């Protein structure tokens, strides 16, 4: 039996900021290998391609466990290593796109679920998408190469209606599939089956 991960429900109440040059975000714990790899890939290979078409955009790397080589990514053009913030709600509210270029990972991608709950349009790997039960082009966009990540991100930056639609659909998916009430209901069904 599988019980989906629950997500903080207050994130679904976030009002997204409006603005022309809101930052691109990646949020994670940067002392685990898959998040370190993703941050490096994003800052060194994907962001330079995005900046070619959107030179005013900024990537914000947000989270705990910032190691020196992650901090050094802040020296690259368009990259801001924010580090730990006590409340991620504001970060999600002010993000134009959430990029999660995870080339390998383990477990549920909680920060991706949080971004989706906050109605932030997400670009991530096909494996993350399938693990969340999401449908590409409906709940999020998928990519694998740096070129694909840049192209998908630019689509969301340039097409406000696509960005909003993906965000709305993502929020509904997580509300339906990953609410704490859904998790409790699933556990109760399992418990009843076991007790029979």
PDB file of C-alpha atoms in Angstrom:
ATOM      1  CA  UNK A   1       0.000   0.000   0.000  1.00  0.00           C
ATOM      2  CA  UNK A   2       1.211   3.498  -0.816  1.00  0.00           C
ATOM      3  CA  UNK A   3       0.138   6.621   1.041  1.00  0.00           C
ATOM      4  CA  UNK A   4       1.025   9.822  -0.839  1.00  0.00           C
ATOM      5  CA  UNK A   5       3.083  12.460   0.938  1.00  0.00           C
ATOM      6  CA  UNK A   6       1.023  15.233   2.517  1.00  0.00           C
ATOM      7  CA  UNK A   7       1.827  18.888   1.881  1.00  0.00           C
ATOM      8  CA  UNK A   8       1.280  21.938   4.084  1.00  0.00           C
ATOM      9  CA  UNK A   9      -2.240  23.118   3.128  1.00  0.00           C
ATOM     10  CA  UNK A  10      -1.582  26.817   3.796  1.00  0.00           C
ATOM     11  CA  UNK A  11       0.638  26.903   0.703  1.00  0.00           C
ATOM     12  CA  UNK A  12      -2.520  26.487  -1.386  1.00  0.00           C
ATOM     13  CA  UNK A  13      -3.690  29.879  -0.113  1.00  0.00           C
ATOM     14  CA  UNK A  14      -0.672  31.764  -1.457  1.00  0.00           C
ATOM     15  CA  UNK A  15      -1.430  34.632  -3.788  1.00  0.00           C
ATOM     16  CA  UNK A  16       1.185  34.660  -6.527  1.00  0.00           C
ATOM     17  CA  UNK A  17       2.996  37.941  -7.040  1.00  0.00           C
ATOM     18  CA  UNK A  18       2.765  39.634 -10.388  1.00  0.00           C
ATOM     19  CA  UNK A  19       5.722  41.260 -12.037  1.00  0.00           C
ATOM     20  CA  UNK A  20       7.765  41.162 -15.169  1.00  0.00           C
ATOM     21  CA  UNK A  21      11.056  39.803 -13.839  1.00  0.00           C
ATOM     22  CA  UNK A  22      10.230  37.570 -10.898  1.00  0.00           C
ATOM     23  CA  UNK A  23      13.057  35.121 -10.114  1.00  0.00           C
ATOM     24  CA  UNK A  24      13.372  31.498 -11.108  1.00  0.00           C
ATOM     25  CA  UNK A  25      13.683  29.311  -8.015  1.00  0.00           C
ATOM     26  CA  UNK A  26      15.169  26.045  -6.928  1.00  0.00           C
ATOM     27  CA  UNK A  27      14.548  25.089  -3.294  1.00  0.00           C
ATOM     28  CA  UNK A  28      16.185  22.154  -1.588  1.00  0.00           C
ATOM     29  CA  UNK A  29      18.489  20.765   1.047  1.00  0.00           C
ATOM     30  CA  UNK A  30      21.899  21.341  -0.487  1.00  0.00           C
ATOM     31  CA  UNK A  31      23.856  18.808   1.529  1.00  0.00           C
ATOM     32  CA  UNK A  32      22.391  15.813  -0.290  1.00  0.00           C
ATOM     33  CA  UNK A  33      24.021  14.606  -3.522  1.00  0.00           C
ATOM     34  CA  UNK A  34      21.057  14.874  -5.900  1.00  0.00           C
ATOM     35  CA  UNK A  35      20.309  18.463  -4.858  1.00  0.00           C
ATOM     36  CA  UNK A  36      23.987  19.440  -5.127  1.00  0.00           C
ATOM     37  CA  UNK A  37      24.135  17.976  -8.627  1.00  0.00           C
ATOM     38  CA  UNK A  38      20.903  19.725  -9.625  1.00  0.00           C
ATOM     39  CA  UNK A  39      22.112  23.111  -8.330  1.00  0.00           C
ATOM     40  CA  UNK A  40      25.386  22.826 -10.244  1.00  0.00           C
ATOM     41  CA  UNK A  41      23.616  21.676 -13.424  1.00  0.00           C
ATOM     42  CA  UNK A  42      21.121  24.504 -13.130  1.00  0.00           C
ATOM     43  CA  UNK A  43      23.595  27.286 -12.392  1.00  0.00           C
ATOM     44  CA  UNK A  44      26.396  26.229 -14.742  1.00  0.00           C
ATOM     45  CA  UNK A  45      24.562  24.736 -17.728  1.00  0.00           C
ATOM     46  CA  UNK A  46      20.885  25.723 -17.777  1.00  0.00           C
ATOM     47  CA  UNK A  47      20.922  29.312 -16.532  1.00  0.00           C
ATOM     48  CA  UNK A  48      23.454  30.575 -19.126  1.00  0.00           C
ATOM     49  CA  UNK A  49      21.078  29.365 -21.863  1.00  0.00           C
ATOM     50  CA  UNK A  50      18.106  31.100 -20.225  1.00  0.00           C
ATOM     51  CA  UNK A  51      20.081  34.337 -19.891  1.00  0.00           C
ATOM     52  CA  UNK A  52      20.722  34.400 -23.636  1.00  0.00           C
ATOM     53  CA  UNK A  53      17.008  35.091 -24.195  1.00  0.00           C
ATOM     54  CA  UNK A  54      16.053  36.544 -20.799  1.00  0.00           C
ATOM     55  CA  UNK A  55      19.121  38.475 -19.571  1.00  0.00           C
ATOM     56  CA  UNK A  56      17.261  40.179 -16.696  1.00  0.00           C
ATOM     57  CA  UNK A  57      16.182  36.957 -15.011  1.00  0.00           C
ATOM     58  CA  UNK A  58      17.708  35.705 -11.775  1.00  0.00           C
ATOM     59  CA  UNK A  59      18.011  32.186 -10.424  1.00  0.00           C
ATOM     60  CA  UNK A  60      17.594  31.910  -6.651  1.00  0.00           C
ATOM     61  CA  UNK A  61      19.005  28.841  -4.896  1.00  0.00           C
ATOM     62  CA  UNK A  62      17.142  28.595  -1.609  1.00  0.00           C
ATOM     63  CA  UNK A  63      17.609  26.099   1.200  1.00  0.00           C
ATOM     64  CA  UNK A  64      19.767  24.782   3.982  1.00  0.00           C
ATOM     65  CA  UNK A  65      23.089  22.959   3.884  1.00  0.00           C
ATOM     66  CA  UNK A  66      24.850  25.391   1.548  1.00  0.00           C
ATOM     67  CA  UNK A  67      28.361  24.020   1.000  1.00  0.00           C
ATOM     68  CA  UNK A  68      31.216  26.187  -0.255  1.00  0.00           C
ATOM     69  CA  UNK A  69      31.020  25.009  -3.854  1.00  0.00           C
ATOM     70  CA  UNK A  70      27.272  25.761  -3.858  1.00  0.00           C
ATOM     71  CA  UNK A  71      27.916  29.201  -2.350  1.00  0.00           C
ATOM     72  CA  UNK A  72      30.468  29.797  -5.119  1.00  0.00           C
ATOM     73  CA  UNK A  73      27.718  29.382  -7.720  1.00  0.00           C
ATOM     74  CA  UNK A  74      26.603  32.851  -6.660  1.00  0.00           C
ATOM     75  CA  UNK A  75      29.601  34.217  -8.569  1.00  0.00           C
ATOM     76  CA  UNK A  76      28.015  33.110 -11.851  1.00  0.00           C
ATOM     77  CA  UNK A  77      25.918  35.573 -13.895  1.00  0.00           C
ATOM     78  CA  UNK A  78      22.259  35.605 -12.896  1.00  0.00           C
ATOM     79  CA  UNK A  79      22.699  33.277  -9.905  1.00  0.00           C
ATOM     80  CA  UNK A  80      21.821  34.311  -6.340  1.00  0.00           C
ATOM     81  CA  UNK A  81      22.555  31.803  -3.562  1.00  0.00           C
ATOM     82  CA  UNK A  82      19.962  32.850  -0.990  1.00  0.00           C
ATOM     83  CA  UNK A  83      20.497  29.987   1.458  1.00  0.00           C
ATOM     84  CA  UNK A  84      18.103  29.214   4.289  1.00  0.00           C
ATOM     85  CA  UNK A  85      14.885  31.200   4.685  1.00  0.00           C
ATOM     86  CA  UNK A  86      12.576  30.641   7.669  1.00  0.00           C
ATOM     87  CA  UNK A  87       9.341  30.716   5.646  1.00  0.00           C
ATOM     88  CA  UNK A  88       9.182  29.454   2.071  1.00  0.00           C
ATOM     89  CA  UNK A  89       5.709  30.849   1.391  1.00  0.00           C
ATOM     90  CA  UNK A  90       7.090  34.210   0.275  1.00  0.00           C
ATOM     91  CA  UNK A  91       9.701  32.509  -1.917  1.00  0.00           C
ATOM     92  CA  UNK A  92       7.058  30.496  -3.719  1.00  0.00           C
ATOM     93  CA  UNK A  93       4.762  33.517  -4.022  1.00  0.00           C
ATOM     94  CA  UNK A  94       7.478  35.544  -5.728  1.00  0.00           C
ATOM     95  CA  UNK A  95       8.806  32.836  -8.072  1.00  0.00           C
ATOM     96  CA  UNK A  96       8.075  32.921 -11.788  1.00  0.00           C
ATOM     97  CA  UNK A  97       9.090  29.275 -12.356  1.00  0.00           C
ATOM     98  CA  UNK A  98      10.325  26.465 -10.110  1.00  0.00           C
ATOM     99  CA  UNK A  99      13.146  24.492 -11.725  1.00  0.00           C
ATOM    100  CA  UNK A 100      14.053  21.070 -10.321  1.00  0.00           C
ATOM    101  CA  UNK A 101      16.584  19.528 -12.736  1.00  0.00           C
ATOM    102  CA  UNK A 102      17.084  16.349 -10.733  1.00  0.00           C
ATOM    103  CA  UNK A 103      19.195  13.882 -12.707  1.00  0.00           C
ATOM    104  CA  UNK A 104      18.982  11.290  -9.917  1.00  0.00           C
ATOM    105  CA  UNK A 105      17.096  11.331  -6.636  1.00  0.00           C
ATOM    106  CA  UNK A 106      15.632   9.376  -3.770  1.00  0.00           C
ATOM    107  CA  UNK A 107      12.234   9.576  -2.122  1.00  0.00           C
ATOM    108  CA  UNK A 108       9.405  12.037  -2.674  1.00  0.00           C
ATOM    109  CA  UNK A 109      10.349  15.472  -3.959  1.00  0.00           C
ATOM    110  CA  UNK A 110       8.624  17.488  -1.251  1.00  0.00           C
ATOM    111  CA  UNK A 111       9.794  20.912  -2.475  1.00  0.00           C
ATOM    112  CA  UNK A 112       8.399  20.182  -5.937  1.00  0.00           C
ATOM    113  CA  UNK A 113       5.063  19.294  -4.325  1.00  0.00           C
ATOM    114  CA  UNK A 114       5.203  22.487  -2.261  1.00  0.00           C
ATOM    115  CA  UNK A 115       5.841  24.618  -5.343  1.00  0.00           C
ATOM    116  CA  UNK A 116       2.939  22.913  -7.121  1.00  0.00           C
ATOM    117  CA  UNK A 117       0.696  23.510  -4.084  1.00  0.00           C
ATOM    118  CA  UNK A 118       1.633  27.190  -4.274  1.00  0.00           C
ATOM    119  CA  UNK A 119       0.638  27.175  -7.989  1.00  0.00           C
ATOM    120  CA  UNK A 120       4.174  27.814  -9.211  1.00  0.00           C
ATOM    121  CA  UNK A 121       4.755  26.328 -12.658  1.00  0.00           C
ATOM    122  CA  UNK A 122       7.391  23.574 -12.402  1.00  0.00           C
ATOM    123  CA  UNK A 123       9.922  22.203 -14.862  1.00  0.00           C
ATOM    124  CA  UNK A 124      11.477  18.911 -13.775  1.00  0.00           C
ATOM    125  CA  UNK A 125      12.686  15.500 -14.929  1.00  0.00           C
ATOM    126  CA  UNK A 126      10.329  12.852 -16.369  1.00  0.00           C
ATOM    127  CA  UNK A 127      11.041  10.509 -13.435  1.00  0.00           C
ATOM    128  CA  UNK A 128       9.991  13.158 -10.916  1.00  0.00           C
ATOM    129  CA  UNK A 129       6.854  13.863 -12.944  1.00  0.00           C
ATOM    130  CA  UNK A 130       5.785  10.206 -13.022  1.00  0.00           C
ATOM    131  CA  UNK A 131       6.595   9.749  -9.339  1.00  0.00           C
ATOM    132  CA  UNK A 132       4.186  12.568  -8.503  1.00  0.00           C
ATOM    133  CA  UNK A 133       1.405  11.188 -10.679  1.00  0.00           C
ATOM    134  CA  UNK A 134       1.560  14.342 -12.812  1.00  0.00           C
ATOM    135  CA  UNK A 135       0.854  14.637 -16.527  1.00  0.00           C
ATOM    136  CA  UNK A 136       3.394  16.562 -18.644  1.00  0.00           C
ATOM    137  CA  UNK A 137       2.016  19.732 -20.228  1.00  0.00           C
ATOM    138  CA  UNK A 138      -0.955  19.609 -17.855  1.00  0.00           C
ATOM    139  CA  UNK A 139       0.496  19.758 -14.344  1.00  0.00           C
ATOM    140  CA  UNK A 140       4.132  20.619 -15.105  1.00  0.00           C
ATOM    141  CA  UNK A 141       6.687  20.607 -17.911  1.00  0.00           C
ATOM    142  CA  UNK A 142       9.445  18.026 -18.292  1.00  0.00           C
ATOM    143  CA  UNK A 143      12.999  18.204 -19.591  1.00  0.00           C
ATOM    144  CA  UNK A 144      16.259  16.273 -19.491  1.00  0.00           C
ATOM    145  CA  UNK A 145      19.041  18.194 -21.257  1.00  0.00           C
ATOM    146  CA  UNK A 146      20.151  21.717 -20.378  1.00  0.00           C
ATOM    147  CA  UNK A 147      18.721  22.894 -23.706  1.00  0.00           C
ATOM    148  CA  UNK A 148      15.333  21.334 -22.926  1.00  0.00           C
ATOM    149  CA  UNK A 149      15.232  22.862 -19.429  1.00  0.00           C
ATOM    150  CA  UNK A 150      16.059  26.296 -20.835  1.00  0.00           C
ATOM    151  CA  UNK A 151      13.465  26.002 -23.600  1.00  0.00           C
ATOM    152  CA  UNK A 152      10.698  24.856 -21.245  1.00  0.00           C
ATOM    153  CA  UNK A 153      11.531  27.592 -18.753  1.00  0.00           C
ATOM    154  CA  UNK A 154      11.468  30.244 -21.470  1.00  0.00           C
ATOM    155  CA  UNK A 155       8.044  28.982 -22.578  1.00  0.00           C
ATOM    156  CA  UNK A 156       6.730  29.635 -19.078  1.00  0.00           C
ATOM    157  CA  UNK A 157       8.447  33.019 -18.822  1.00  0.00           C
ATOM    158  CA  UNK A 158       7.103  34.190 -22.174  1.00  0.00           C
ATOM    159  CA  UNK A 159       3.574  32.739 -22.026  1.00  0.00           C
ATOM    160  CA  UNK A 160       1.770  34.058 -18.940  1.00  0.00           C
ATOM    161  CA  UNK A 161      -1.403  32.064 -19.655  1.00  0.00           C
ATOM    162  CA  UNK A 162       0.534  28.793 -19.955  1.00  0.00           C
ATOM    163  CA  UNK A 163       2.329  29.628 -16.705  1.00  0.00           C
ATOM    164  CA  UNK A 164      -0.954  30.283 -14.886  1.00  0.00           C
ATOM    165  CA  UNK A 165      -2.682  27.205 -16.341  1.00  0.00           C
ATOM    166  CA  UNK A 166       0.139  24.844 -15.360  1.00  0.00           C
ATOM    167  CA  UNK A 167       0.216  26.377 -11.874  1.00  0.00           C
ATOM    168  CA  UNK A 168      -3.548  26.065 -11.381  1.00  0.00           C
ATOM    169  CA  UNK A 169      -3.618  22.473 -12.596  1.00  0.00           C
ATOM    170  CA  UNK A 170      -0.671  21.583 -10.374  1.00  0.00           C
ATOM    171  CA  UNK A 171      -2.341  23.073  -7.309  1.00  0.00           C
ATOM    172  CA  UNK A 172      -5.510  21.064  -7.977  1.00  0.00           C
ATOM    173  CA  UNK A 173      -3.562  17.832  -8.492  1.00  0.00           C
ATOM    174  CA  UNK A 174      -1.718  18.211  -5.193  1.00  0.00           C
ATOM    175  CA  UNK A 175      -4.891  19.233  -3.366  1.00  0.00           C
ATOM    176  CA  UNK A 176      -6.656  16.111  -4.651  1.00  0.00           C
ATOM    177  CA  UNK A 177      -3.756  13.687  -4.255  1.00  0.00           C
ATOM    178  CA  UNK A 178      -1.435  14.988  -1.534  1.00  0.00           C
ATOM    179  CA  UNK A 179      -3.544  16.697   1.104  1.00  0.00           C
ATOM    180  CA  UNK A 180      -3.091  15.488   4.665  1.00  0.00           C
ATOM    181  CA  UNK A 181      -6.791  14.504   4.655  1.00  0.00           C
ATOM    182  CA  UNK A 182      -6.200  12.300   1.602  1.00  0.00           C
ATOM    183  CA  UNK A 183      -3.304  10.635   3.422  1.00  0.00           C
ATOM    184  CA  UNK A 184      -5.417  10.054   6.540  1.00  0.00           C
ATOM    185  CA  UNK A 185      -8.280   8.637   4.470  1.00  0.00           C
ATOM    186  CA  UNK A 186      -5.896   6.253   2.685  1.00  0.00           C
ATOM    187  CA  UNK A 187      -4.384   5.086   5.998  1.00  0.00           C
ATOM    188  CA  UNK A 188      -7.870   4.452   7.407  1.00  0.00           C
ATOM    189  CA  UNK A 189      -8.791   2.320   4.387  1.00  0.00           C
ATOM    190  CA  UNK A 190      -5.582   0.309   4.787  1.00  0.00           C
ATOM    191  CA  UNK A 191      -6.170  -0.091   8.523  1.00  0.00           C
ATOM    192  CA  UNK A 192      -9.681  -1.408   7.955  1.00  0.00           C
ATOM    193  CA  UNK A 193      -8.401  -3.953   5.416  1.00  0.00           C
ATOM    194  CA  UNK A 194      -5.687  -5.144   7.781  1.00  0.00           C
ATOM    195  CA  UNK A 195      -8.089  -5.505  10.711  1.00  0.00           C
ATOM    196  CA  UNK A 196     -10.515  -7.683   8.737  1.00  0.00           C
TER     197      UNK A 196
END
